[in-house]
Every structure is written in structure tokens, then in C-alpha cells.
Amino acid sequence: MNSKFTTQSFSKAKQKEEKITMLTAYDYSMAQIIDGSGIDAILVGDSLGMVMQGHDSTLEVTMDHMVYHCACVSRGVKHALVVGDMPFLSYHVSTEEAVRNAGRLIQEGKAGAVKLEGGKNMAGTVKAIVNAQIPVMGHIGLTPQSVNIFGGFKVQGKQEAKARALIEDALALEEAGVFSIVLEAVPEELARIITEKVSVPTIGIGAGRYCDGQILVINDILGAYSEFTPKFVKQYAHLNATITDAVGEYIQDVKSQKFPEKKHTYAMDESLLKKV
Ligand code: KIV
């Protein structure tokens, strides 16, 4: 728990068959709590477009947003590996732009690695970023930045051809030099095959029990995002209800003058008061 979790720790964990734990975070306070709880790695995900900014997809998120949130999270983290997500269009236009943007997440966001979506089609870009000495995490399956191609947030790899394509994607990413691959919303048995075929750890989200690690969105596990809860989420707290109750009590206290009490106030010297 004292030593830093690094990209090398990812591969050691796979060799030792120890499951890797990951969560998302977007701000300093939450990152500090999650890191203090002993999580292995924190993804500053572009899911912040939905859970922080209130958009219905991740497509509105920009590089500046990601750099800002990465820097906030990194300031709160001592142990976990911080992975900065590359937002839509930050790595699609040219390889040069991709390397420069990945570099911003490391240099300004203080992340230890970056993540990008795509398989075979992104292998060249992954290679170029890795050549710039920046560790890359891949992401295949339901890649949310492709929502308009998929026609919604749908499970991927259920047909034979698509399942084969996902296996090829994972192998291409491994070949390109990723240190790990996120598998999102794919059938459990397909995730198992991919996990067995690649030497780098797979991190599942809605990909079942056989991945080398798991990741979930922090707002989902805490019950703090009420728009939609995917089938693969397990809620460990119900913050929506807890916060609603707490805020309701605060409103009642202020209206009924139960808050603030004397102990919440600052005193002033009587003699000085007279002079005022
Ligand atoms: O943006 C994100 O939070 C993600 C995870 C859900 C894998 O990409």
C-alpha cells in the first residue's frame, strides 16, 4: 500500500493472478479518499462528460477539460497509478496531435499513463505514443466515443464476426505496446478468451468475471448518478438518498433557526463591540 502502483505492477499482478482494482475519479477530494482506500489505479475518465458535466455522451469533453481534471486528481493521489483518458478527437486527426495531447496529460495533468479507445485502427497511434515514452491503456468493446456508429450504448461482440474482430483488436493493441486493455460491455466468455490470449492485463467493465481486473465509474458504485445505472454496476452506497436527506435536514435547520448554534459562531471582545 505504501509503494506506488505502476504500469509494471499491472503486468506483475497478471503474472501472480492478483486482480487489479480500478475506479474513476474526477476531483481532488474523491481521488484522495479512493487512493487512501488502497485502489490500484484511478482513471480520470471522459465519462466526466456525463457524470460531472451532465451531457448525454462523452463527445463534448475536450483536452482542456481532461488536463484540468487530471491535475486535480493527481494532486490527491499518492499510491495509485493515475490514467488520463484521451477525449474524442484528441487522437483521431493526426498521430502528431495524438502524441502532443497524450503528452499534455502527462506533463500538465501529471498522469502516469493515458487511455484511448480503438483496436487495430489505433495501433499506429498507440505505437507513436508509446515511442514517446508514454504508457498507453487500450479500450475496446463498447467504446463510448463511437456511440454514433454503434447507434447507442450497446453490448459488443455478440456476433461471430464482431467477436473475432475484437480478439484481433486486442492482439493488435498488445503488439502496439499497450500495458493493459479495458474491455467494456462484451460477453463474459469472449472477455475470457481475450484475457487468455493477451499477455497484458485486461480490465473489465461489464465484461464478466474472468478479466484480470475491474473498473467502474465512482458515481455509479456510490449511487450518486441517477440518470441511468447499467446492469453491470454494483452499488456499494446510496449517496443520492444520503445527500437528499442531509440537505433536507439542513434546510429544515436553517428555516427553523436550529442552525447555526452558538458553537458555530465567532465571538468578539465586549469592549471592542461598544466602539463599533
Ligand atoms: O471514461 C470512462 O470512465 C471509461 C471507463 C468507464 C472505462 O472509459
PDB file of C-alpha atoms and ligand atoms in Angstrom:
ATOM      1  CA  MET A   1       0.000   0.000   0.000  1.00  0.00           C
ATOM      2  CA  ASN A   2       2.976   2.332   0.630  1.00  0.00           C
ATOM      3  CA  SER A   3       4.663   1.738  -2.724  1.00  0.00           C
ATOM      4  CA  LYS A   4       3.419   3.332  -5.923  1.00  0.00           C
ATOM      5  CA  PHE A   5       1.325   1.163  -8.261  1.00  0.00           C
ATOM      6  CA  THR A   6       2.900   1.451 -11.703  1.00  0.00           C
ATOM      7  CA  THR A   7       2.388   0.069 -15.200  1.00  0.00           C
ATOM      8  CA  GLN A   8       4.918  -2.647 -14.228  1.00  0.00           C
ATOM      9  CA  SER A   9       2.679  -3.523 -11.275  1.00  0.00           C
ATOM     10  CA  PHE A  10      -0.077  -4.241 -13.837  1.00  0.00           C
ATOM     11  CA  SER A  11       1.952  -6.959 -15.530  1.00  0.00           C
ATOM     12  CA  LYS A  12       3.233  -8.366 -12.211  1.00  0.00           C
ATOM     13  CA  ALA A  13      -0.375  -8.622 -10.993  1.00  0.00           C
ATOM     14  CA  LYS A  14      -1.356 -10.625 -14.099  1.00  0.00           C
ATOM     15  CA  GLN A  15       1.618 -12.967 -13.639  1.00  0.00           C
ATOM     16  CA  LYS A  16       0.698 -13.502  -9.981  1.00  0.00           C
ATOM     17  CA  GLU A  17      -3.021 -13.835 -10.849  1.00  0.00           C
ATOM     18  CA  GLU A  18      -3.863 -10.947  -8.498  1.00  0.00           C
ATOM     19  CA  LYS A  19      -6.929  -8.968  -9.562  1.00  0.00           C
ATOM     20  CA  ILE A  20      -6.312  -5.291 -10.387  1.00  0.00           C
ATOM     21  CA  THR A  21      -8.734  -2.736  -8.900  1.00  0.00           C
ATOM     22  CA  MET A  22      -9.631   0.475 -10.722  1.00  0.00           C
ATOM     23  CA  LEU A  23     -12.203   3.239 -10.289  1.00  0.00           C
ATOM     24  CA  THR A  24     -12.736   6.565 -11.965  1.00  0.00           C
ATOM     25  CA  ALA A  25     -12.304   9.905 -10.183  1.00  0.00           C
ATOM     26  CA  TYR A  26     -12.565  13.467 -11.429  1.00  0.00           C
ATOM     27  CA  ASP A  27     -11.637  15.703  -8.468  1.00  0.00           C
ATOM     28  CA  TYR A  28      -9.093  16.092  -5.668  1.00  0.00           C
ATOM     29  CA  SER A  29     -11.236  15.137  -2.640  1.00  0.00           C
ATOM     30  CA  MET A  30     -12.637  11.957  -4.164  1.00  0.00           C
ATOM     31  CA  ALA A  31      -9.234  10.940  -5.525  1.00  0.00           C
ATOM     32  CA  GLN A  32      -7.741  11.347  -2.048  1.00  0.00           C
ATOM     33  CA  ILE A  33     -10.442   9.131  -0.471  1.00  0.00           C
ATOM     34  CA  ILE A  34     -10.220   6.419  -3.148  1.00  0.00           C
ATOM     35  CA  ASP A  35      -6.418   6.419  -3.104  1.00  0.00           C
ATOM     36  CA  GLY A  36      -6.408   6.220   0.700  1.00  0.00           C
ATOM     37  CA  SER A  37      -8.721   3.187   0.450  1.00  0.00           C
ATOM     38  CA  GLY A  38      -5.990   1.312  -1.426  1.00  0.00           C
ATOM     39  CA  ILE A  39      -7.205   1.255  -5.031  1.00  0.00           C
ATOM     40  CA  ASP A  40      -4.520   0.198  -7.560  1.00  0.00           C
ATOM     41  CA  ALA A  41      -5.281   2.693 -10.336  1.00  0.00           C
ATOM     42  CA  ILE A  42      -7.561   5.673 -10.947  1.00  0.00           C
ATOM     43  CA  LEU A  43      -8.889   6.562 -14.376  1.00  0.00           C
ATOM     44  CA  VAL A  44      -9.742  10.198 -14.982  1.00  0.00           C
ATOM     45  CA  GLY A  45     -12.346   9.079 -17.490  1.00  0.00           C
ATOM     46  CA  ASP A  46     -14.038  11.132 -20.157  1.00  0.00           C
ATOM     47  CA  SER A  47     -17.198   9.741 -18.509  1.00  0.00           C
ATOM     48  CA  LEU A  48     -16.887  13.050 -16.650  1.00  0.00           C
ATOM     49  CA  GLY A  49     -18.792  14.482 -19.618  1.00  0.00           C
ATOM     50  CA  MET A  50     -21.828  12.575 -18.347  1.00  0.00           C
ATOM     51  CA  VAL A  51     -21.443  12.389 -14.554  1.00  0.00           C
ATOM     52  CA  MET A  52     -19.742  15.782 -13.956  1.00  0.00           C
ATOM     53  CA  GLN A  53     -20.922  17.928 -16.870  1.00  0.00           C
ATOM     54  CA  GLY A  54     -24.402  16.453 -17.424  1.00  0.00           C
ATOM     55  CA  HIS A  55     -24.075  15.645 -21.140  1.00  0.00           C
ATOM     56  CA  ASP A  56     -25.725  12.530 -22.558  1.00  0.00           C
ATOM     57  CA  SER A  57     -22.466  11.287 -24.092  1.00  0.00           C
ATOM     58  CA  THR A  58     -18.696  11.755 -23.683  1.00  0.00           C
ATOM     59  CA  LEU A  59     -18.297  13.544 -27.020  1.00  0.00           C
ATOM     60  CA  GLU A  60     -18.336  17.103 -25.657  1.00  0.00           C
ATOM     61  CA  VAL A  61     -15.262  16.579 -23.457  1.00  0.00           C
ATOM     62  CA  THR A  62     -12.153  18.496 -24.576  1.00  0.00           C
ATOM     63  CA  MET A  63      -8.413  18.164 -23.917  1.00  0.00           C
ATOM     64  CA  ASP A  64      -8.529  21.222 -21.648  1.00  0.00           C
ATOM     65  CA  HIS A  65     -11.265  19.592 -19.525  1.00  0.00           C
ATOM     66  CA  MET A  66      -9.214  16.395 -19.256  1.00  0.00           C
ATOM     67  CA  VAL A  67      -5.988  18.176 -18.348  1.00  0.00           C
ATOM     68  CA  TYR A  68      -7.811  20.184 -15.651  1.00  0.00           C
ATOM     69  CA  HIS A  69      -9.463  17.127 -14.051  1.00  0.00           C
ATOM     70  CA  CYS A  70      -6.285  15.010 -14.312  1.00  0.00           C
ATOM     71  CA  ALA A  71      -4.301  17.666 -12.468  1.00  0.00           C
ATOM     72  CA  CYS A  72      -6.992  17.867  -9.727  1.00  0.00           C
ATOM     73  CA  VAL A  73      -6.966  14.072  -9.281  1.00  0.00           C
ATOM     74  CA  SER A  74      -3.173  13.738  -9.408  1.00  0.00           C
ATOM     75  CA  ARG A  75      -2.806  16.232  -6.545  1.00  0.00           C
ATOM     76  CA  GLY A  76      -4.878  13.883  -4.353  1.00  0.00           C
ATOM     77  CA  VAL A  77      -3.090  10.631  -5.208  1.00  0.00           C
ATOM     78  CA  LYS A  78      -0.023   9.108  -3.540  1.00  0.00           C
ATOM     79  CA  HIS A  79      -0.259   5.376  -4.290  1.00  0.00           C
ATOM     80  CA  ALA A  80      -2.471   4.641  -7.309  1.00  0.00           C
ATOM     81  CA  LEU A  81      -1.476   4.902 -10.963  1.00  0.00           C
ATOM     82  CA  VAL A  82      -3.377   7.839 -12.491  1.00  0.00           C
ATOM     83  CA  VAL A  83      -4.532   7.168 -16.064  1.00  0.00           C
ATOM     84  CA  GLY A  84      -5.724  10.137 -18.123  1.00  0.00           C
ATOM     85  CA  ASP A  85      -8.395   9.453 -20.741  1.00  0.00           C
ATOM     86  CA  MET A  86      -7.864  10.903 -24.225  1.00  0.00           C
ATOM     87  CA  PRO A  87     -11.112  12.594 -25.279  1.00  0.00           C
ATOM     88  CA  PHE A  88     -12.918  12.424 -28.626  1.00  0.00           C
ATOM     89  CA  LEU A  89     -10.898  13.975 -31.495  1.00  0.00           C
ATOM     90  CA  SER A  90      -7.732  14.369 -29.419  1.00  0.00           C
ATOM     91  CA  TYR A  91      -6.050  11.396 -31.171  1.00  0.00           C
ATOM     92  CA  HIS A  92      -8.058  10.917 -34.387  1.00  0.00           C
ATOM     93  CA  VAL A  93      -6.865  13.775 -36.570  1.00  0.00           C
ATOM     94  CA  SER A  94      -3.146  13.006 -36.760  1.00  0.00           C
ATOM     95  CA  THR A  95      -0.521  10.940 -34.971  1.00  0.00           C
ATOM     96  CA  GLU A  96       1.439  14.084 -34.183  1.00  0.00           C
ATOM     97  CA  GLU A  97      -1.573  15.663 -32.468  1.00  0.00           C
ATOM     98  CA  ALA A  98      -2.193  12.415 -30.589  1.00  0.00           C
ATOM     99  CA  VAL A  99       1.358  12.340 -29.196  1.00  0.00           C
ATOM    100  CA  ARG A 100       1.200  16.020 -28.227  1.00  0.00           C
ATOM    101  CA  ASN A 101      -2.166  15.585 -26.486  1.00  0.00           C
ATOM    102  CA  ALA A 102      -1.051  12.434 -24.670  1.00  0.00           C
ATOM    103  CA  GLY A 103       1.983  14.430 -23.562  1.00  0.00           C
ATOM    104  CA  ARG A 104      -0.259  17.153 -22.111  1.00  0.00           C
ATOM    105  CA  LEU A 105      -1.989  14.614 -19.850  1.00  0.00           C
ATOM    106  CA  ILE A 106       1.435  13.560 -18.540  1.00  0.00           C
ATOM    107  CA  GLN A 107       3.118  16.989 -18.386  1.00  0.00           C
ATOM    108  CA  GLU A 108       0.219  19.196 -17.234  1.00  0.00           C
ATOM    109  CA  GLY A 109      -2.207  16.588 -15.830  1.00  0.00           C
ATOM    110  CA  LYS A 110       0.596  14.652 -14.044  1.00  0.00           C
ATOM    111  CA  ALA A 111      -0.942  11.335 -15.147  1.00  0.00           C
ATOM    112  CA  GLY A 112       1.270   8.239 -15.235  1.00  0.00           C
ATOM    113  CA  ALA A 113      -0.388   6.821 -18.372  1.00  0.00           C
ATOM    114  CA  VAL A 114      -3.095   7.576 -20.931  1.00  0.00           C
ATOM    115  CA  LYS A 115      -6.050   5.590 -22.265  1.00  0.00           C
ATOM    116  CA  LEU A 116      -7.566   5.720 -25.730  1.00  0.00           C
ATOM    117  CA  GLU A 117     -10.416   3.919 -27.467  1.00  0.00           C
ATOM    118  CA  GLY A 118      -9.972   1.694 -30.507  1.00  0.00           C
ATOM    119  CA  GLY A 119      -8.273  -1.502 -31.657  1.00  0.00           C
ATOM    120  CA  LYS A 120      -6.469  -2.304 -34.929  1.00  0.00           C
ATOM    121  CA  ASN A 121      -7.388   1.135 -36.305  1.00  0.00           C
ATOM    122  CA  MET A 122      -5.474   2.826 -33.470  1.00  0.00           C
ATOM    123  CA  ALA A 123      -2.413   0.539 -33.392  1.00  0.00           C
ATOM    124  CA  GLY A 124      -0.208   3.065 -35.241  1.00  0.00           C
ATOM    125  CA  THR A 125      -1.250   5.869 -32.903  1.00  0.00           C
ATOM    126  CA  VAL A 126      -0.623   3.698 -29.833  1.00  0.00           C
ATOM    127  CA  LYS A 127       2.868   2.837 -31.149  1.00  0.00           C
ATOM    128  CA  ALA A 128       3.711   6.514 -31.675  1.00  0.00           C
ATOM    129  CA  ILE A 129       2.574   7.474 -28.154  1.00  0.00           C
ATOM    130  CA  VAL A 130       4.480   4.566 -26.602  1.00  0.00           C
ATOM    131  CA  ASN A 131       7.541   5.629 -28.653  1.00  0.00           C
ATOM    132  CA  ALA A 132       7.260   8.987 -26.901  1.00  0.00           C
ATOM    133  CA  GLN A 133       7.700   7.013 -23.636  1.00  0.00           C
ATOM    134  CA  ILE A 134       4.067   7.405 -22.597  1.00  0.00           C
ATOM    135  CA  PRO A 135       2.355   4.216 -21.352  1.00  0.00           C
ATOM    136  CA  VAL A 136      -0.962   3.529 -23.099  1.00  0.00           C
ATOM    137  CA  MET A 137      -4.026   1.606 -21.909  1.00  0.00           C
ATOM    138  CA  GLY A 138      -6.253   0.348 -24.739  1.00  0.00           C
ATOM    139  CA  HIS A 139     -10.060   0.275 -24.657  1.00  0.00           C
ATOM    140  CA  ILE A 140     -12.211  -1.969 -26.882  1.00  0.00           C
ATOM    141  CA  GLY A 141     -15.776  -3.318 -26.921  1.00  0.00           C
ATOM    142  CA  LEU A 142     -18.360  -0.669 -26.148  1.00  0.00           C
ATOM    143  CA  THR A 143     -16.194   2.376 -26.778  1.00  0.00           C
ATOM    144  CA  PRO A 144     -18.458   5.305 -25.804  1.00  0.00           C
ATOM    145  CA  GLN A 145     -16.820   7.742 -28.256  1.00  0.00           C
ATOM    146  CA  SER A 146     -18.235   5.526 -31.059  1.00  0.00           C
ATOM    147  CA  VAL A 147     -21.813   5.859 -29.788  1.00  0.00           C
ATOM    148  CA  ASN A 148     -23.000   7.342 -33.104  1.00  0.00           C
ATOM    149  CA  ILE A 149     -21.501   4.451 -35.092  1.00  0.00           C
ATOM    150  CA  PHE A 150     -22.923   1.825 -32.706  1.00  0.00           C
ATOM    151  CA  GLY A 151     -26.357   3.513 -32.638  1.00  0.00           C
ATOM    152  CA  GLY A 152     -26.387   3.667 -28.826  1.00  0.00           C
ATOM    153  CA  PHE A 153     -24.599   2.198 -25.820  1.00  0.00           C
ATOM    154  CA  LYS A 154     -24.896  -1.470 -26.841  1.00  0.00           C
ATOM    155  CA  VAL A 155     -23.132  -4.697 -25.824  1.00  0.00           C
ATOM    156  CA  GLN A 156     -20.421  -5.518 -28.417  1.00  0.00           C
ATOM    157  CA  GLY A 157     -19.033  -8.782 -29.799  1.00  0.00           C
ATOM    158  CA  LYS A 158     -22.176 -10.903 -29.680  1.00  0.00           C
ATOM    159  CA  GLN A 159     -21.923 -11.987 -33.353  1.00  0.00           C
ATOM    160  CA  GLU A 160     -19.140 -14.283 -34.575  1.00  0.00           C
ATOM    161  CA  ALA A 161     -17.513 -11.741 -36.906  1.00  0.00           C
ATOM    162  CA  LYS A 162     -17.566  -8.999 -34.268  1.00  0.00           C
ATOM    163  CA  ALA A 163     -16.200 -11.361 -31.617  1.00  0.00           C
ATOM    164  CA  ARG A 164     -13.324 -12.331 -33.930  1.00  0.00           C
ATOM    165  CA  ALA A 165     -12.684  -8.663 -34.719  1.00  0.00           C
ATOM    166  CA  LEU A 166     -12.436  -7.856 -31.010  1.00  0.00           C
ATOM    167  CA  ILE A 167      -9.892 -10.646 -30.477  1.00  0.00           C
ATOM    168  CA  GLU A 168      -7.841  -9.232 -33.384  1.00  0.00           C
ATOM    169  CA  ASP A 169      -8.169  -5.739 -31.893  1.00  0.00           C
ATOM    170  CA  ALA A 170      -6.817  -6.928 -28.547  1.00  0.00           C
ATOM    171  CA  LEU A 171      -3.867  -8.688 -30.231  1.00  0.00           C
ATOM    172  CA  ALA A 172      -3.110  -5.601 -32.351  1.00  0.00           C
ATOM    173  CA  LEU A 173      -3.094  -3.392 -29.233  1.00  0.00           C
ATOM    174  CA  GLU A 174      -0.802  -5.808 -27.419  1.00  0.00           C
ATOM    175  CA  GLU A 175       1.528  -5.784 -30.439  1.00  0.00           C
ATOM    176  CA  ALA A 176       1.441  -1.976 -30.477  1.00  0.00           C
ATOM    177  CA  GLY A 177       2.701  -1.866 -26.891  1.00  0.00           C
ATOM    178  CA  VAL A 178      -0.255  -1.157 -24.567  1.00  0.00           C
ATOM    179  CA  PHE A 179       0.321  -2.108 -20.910  1.00  0.00           C
ATOM    180  CA  SER A 180      -3.323  -3.064 -20.380  1.00  0.00           C
ATOM    181  CA  ILE A 181      -6.676  -3.223 -22.199  1.00  0.00           C
ATOM    182  CA  VAL A 182     -10.127  -2.161 -20.969  1.00  0.00           C
ATOM    183  CA  LEU A 183     -12.880  -4.498 -22.209  1.00  0.00           C
ATOM    184  CA  GLU A 184     -16.263  -2.768 -21.982  1.00  0.00           C
ATOM    185  CA  ALA A 185     -19.689  -4.435 -22.302  1.00  0.00           C
ATOM    186  CA  VAL A 186     -18.683  -7.677 -24.016  1.00  0.00           C
ATOM    187  CA  PRO A 187     -19.925 -11.204 -23.265  1.00  0.00           C
ATOM    188  CA  GLU A 188     -18.114 -12.829 -20.354  1.00  0.00           C
ATOM    189  CA  GLU A 189     -16.817 -15.809 -22.371  1.00  0.00           C
ATOM    190  CA  LEU A 190     -15.378 -13.546 -25.077  1.00  0.00           C
ATOM    191  CA  ALA A 191     -13.611 -11.499 -22.391  1.00  0.00           C
ATOM    192  CA  ARG A 192     -12.220 -14.751 -21.015  1.00  0.00           C
ATOM    193  CA  ILE A 193     -10.799 -15.758 -24.424  1.00  0.00           C
ATOM    194  CA  ILE A 194      -9.212 -12.328 -24.916  1.00  0.00           C
ATOM    195  CA  THR A 195      -7.796 -12.378 -21.371  1.00  0.00           C
ATOM    196  CA  GLU A 196      -6.176 -15.762 -22.057  1.00  0.00           C
ATOM    197  CA  LYS A 197      -4.835 -14.717 -25.478  1.00  0.00           C
ATOM    198  CA  VAL A 198      -3.068 -11.487 -24.490  1.00  0.00           C
ATOM    199  CA  SER A 199      -0.096 -11.191 -22.137  1.00  0.00           C
ATOM    200  CA  VAL A 200      -1.152  -7.757 -20.850  1.00  0.00           C
ATOM    201  CA  PRO A 201      -3.867  -7.487 -18.185  1.00  0.00           C
ATOM    202  CA  THR A 202      -7.472  -6.945 -19.237  1.00  0.00           C
ATOM    203  CA  ILE A 203      -9.609  -4.622 -17.122  1.00  0.00           C
ATOM    204  CA  GLY A 204     -13.307  -5.363 -17.409  1.00  0.00           C
ATOM    205  CA  ILE A 205     -16.339  -3.135 -17.141  1.00  0.00           C
ATOM    206  CA  GLY A 206     -19.425  -5.172 -17.931  1.00  0.00           C
ATOM    207  CA  ALA A 207     -17.111  -7.918 -19.223  1.00  0.00           C
ATOM    208  CA  GLY A 208     -17.647 -10.525 -16.523  1.00  0.00           C
ATOM    209  CA  ARG A 209     -15.608 -12.429 -14.005  1.00  0.00           C
ATOM    210  CA  TYR A 210     -12.524 -13.580 -15.907  1.00  0.00           C
ATOM    211  CA  CYS A 211     -10.765 -10.288 -16.655  1.00  0.00           C
ATOM    212  CA  ASP A 212      -7.502  -9.561 -14.840  1.00  0.00           C
ATOM    213  CA  GLY A 213      -9.058  -6.550 -13.132  1.00  0.00           C
ATOM    214  CA  GLN A 214     -12.234  -4.492 -12.874  1.00  0.00           C
ATOM    215  CA  ILE A 215     -13.118  -0.831 -13.294  1.00  0.00           C
ATOM    216  CA  LEU A 216     -16.345   1.036 -12.538  1.00  0.00           C
ATOM    217  CA  VAL A 217     -17.414   4.675 -12.549  1.00  0.00           C
ATOM    218  CA  ILE A 218     -17.215   6.029  -8.985  1.00  0.00           C
ATOM    219  CA  ASN A 219     -20.569   7.841  -9.198  1.00  0.00           C
ATOM    220  CA  ASP A 220     -22.233   4.546 -10.188  1.00  0.00           C
ATOM    221  CA  ILE A 221     -20.875   2.481  -7.286  1.00  0.00           C
ATOM    222  CA  LEU A 222     -21.727   5.225  -4.790  1.00  0.00           C
ATOM    223  CA  GLY A 223     -25.273   5.643  -6.135  1.00  0.00           C
ATOM    224  CA  ALA A 224     -24.587   9.284  -6.941  1.00  0.00           C
ATOM    225  CA  TYR A 225     -25.614   9.330 -10.617  1.00  0.00           C
ATOM    226  CA  SER A 226     -29.329   8.915 -11.088  1.00  0.00           C
ATOM    227  CA  GLU A 227     -29.722   9.204 -14.901  1.00  0.00           C
ATOM    228  CA  PHE A 228     -29.033   5.546 -15.651  1.00  0.00           C
ATOM    229  CA  THR A 229     -27.439   2.557 -13.883  1.00  0.00           C
ATOM    230  CA  PRO A 230     -26.042  -0.128 -16.230  1.00  0.00           C
ATOM    231  CA  LYS A 231     -26.750  -3.832 -15.478  1.00  0.00           C
ATOM    232  CA  PHE A 232     -23.054  -4.447 -14.724  1.00  0.00           C
ATOM    233  CA  VAL A 233     -22.877  -1.914 -11.878  1.00  0.00           C
ATOM    234  CA  LYS A 234     -22.953  -2.962  -8.228  1.00  0.00           C
ATOM    235  CA  GLN A 235     -23.963  -0.128  -5.913  1.00  0.00           C
ATOM    236  CA  TYR A 236     -21.985  -0.060  -2.661  1.00  0.00           C
ATOM    237  CA  ALA A 237     -23.633   3.082  -1.277  1.00  0.00           C
ATOM    238  CA  HIS A 238     -26.732   5.180  -1.907  1.00  0.00           C
ATOM    239  CA  LEU A 239     -25.364   8.695  -1.857  1.00  0.00           C
ATOM    240  CA  ASN A 240     -28.300  10.144  -3.746  1.00  0.00           C
ATOM    241  CA  ALA A 241     -30.618   9.314  -0.818  1.00  0.00           C
ATOM    242  CA  THR A 242     -27.976  10.183   1.807  1.00  0.00           C
ATOM    243  CA  ILE A 243     -27.323  13.613   0.271  1.00  0.00           C
ATOM    244  CA  THR A 244     -31.038  14.324  -0.245  1.00  0.00           C
ATOM    245  CA  ASP A 245     -31.689  13.536   3.448  1.00  0.00           C
ATOM    246  CA  ALA A 246     -28.727  15.632   4.641  1.00  0.00           C
ATOM    247  CA  VAL A 247     -29.675  18.636   2.510  1.00  0.00           C
ATOM    248  CA  GLY A 248     -33.321  18.317   3.611  1.00  0.00           C
ATOM    249  CA  GLU A 249     -32.231  18.372   7.263  1.00  0.00           C
ATOM    250  CA  TYR A 250     -30.009  21.423   6.651  1.00  0.00           C
ATOM    251  CA  ILE A 251     -32.904  23.295   5.005  1.00  0.00           C
ATOM    252  CA  GLN A 252     -35.173  22.456   7.964  1.00  0.00           C
ATOM    253  CA  ASP A 253     -32.498  23.585  10.462  1.00  0.00           C
ATOM    254  CA  VAL A 254     -31.954  26.940   8.746  1.00  0.00           C
ATOM    255  CA  LYS A 255     -35.687  27.628   8.355  1.00  0.00           C
ATOM    256  CA  SER A 256     -36.404  26.695  11.988  1.00  0.00           C
ATOM    257  CA  GLN A 257     -33.274  28.562  13.230  1.00  0.00           C
ATOM    258  CA  LYS A 258     -31.824  25.373  14.722  1.00  0.00           C
ATOM    259  CA  PHE A 259     -28.669  26.143  12.731  1.00  0.00           C
ATOM    260  CA  PRO A 260     -26.329  27.911  13.318  1.00  0.00           C
ATOM    261  CA  GLU A 261     -25.969  27.388  17.092  1.00  0.00           C
ATOM    262  CA  LYS A 262     -23.677  29.453  19.353  1.00  0.00           C
ATOM    263  CA  LYS A 263     -20.870  26.885  18.902  1.00  0.00           C
ATOM    264  CA  HIS A 264     -20.803  27.636  15.165  1.00  0.00           C
ATOM    265  CA  THR A 265     -20.224  31.385  15.681  1.00  0.00           C
ATOM    266  CA  TYR A 266     -17.208  33.672  16.300  1.00  0.00           C
ATOM    267  CA  ALA A 267     -17.119  35.850  19.435  1.00  0.00           C
ATOM    268  CA  MET A 268     -15.879  39.450  19.737  1.00  0.00           C
ATOM    269  CA  ASP A 269     -14.489  41.310  22.740  1.00  0.00           C
ATOM    270  CA  GLU A 270     -17.290  43.276  24.558  1.00  0.00           C
ATOM    271  CA  SER A 271     -15.201  46.482  24.906  1.00  0.00           C
ATOM    272  CA  LEU A 272     -14.395  46.457  21.195  1.00  0.00           C
ATOM    273  CA  LEU A 273     -18.019  45.824  20.359  1.00  0.00           C
ATOM    274  CA  LYS A 274     -19.032  49.054  22.130  1.00  0.00           C
ATOM    275  CA  LYS A 275     -16.656  51.034  19.933  1.00  0.00           C
ATOM    276  CA  VAL A 276     -18.076  49.680  16.703  1.00  0.00           C
TER     277      VAL A 276
HETATM  278  O1  KIV B   1     -14.483   7.214 -19.285  1.00  0.00           O
HETATM  279  C1  KIV B   1     -14.534   6.250 -18.519  1.00  0.00           C
HETATM  280  O2  KIV B   1     -14.890   6.356 -17.337  1.00  0.00           O
HETATM  281  C2  KIV B   1     -14.155   4.953 -19.067  1.00  0.00           C
HETATM  282  C3  KIV B   1     -14.364   3.746 -18.196  1.00  0.00           C
HETATM  283  C4  KIV B   1     -15.785   3.507 -17.980  1.00  0.00           C
HETATM  284  C5  KIV B   1     -13.647   2.567 -18.701  1.00  0.00           C
HETATM  285  O3  KIV B   1     -13.691   4.871 -20.152  1.00  0.00           O
END
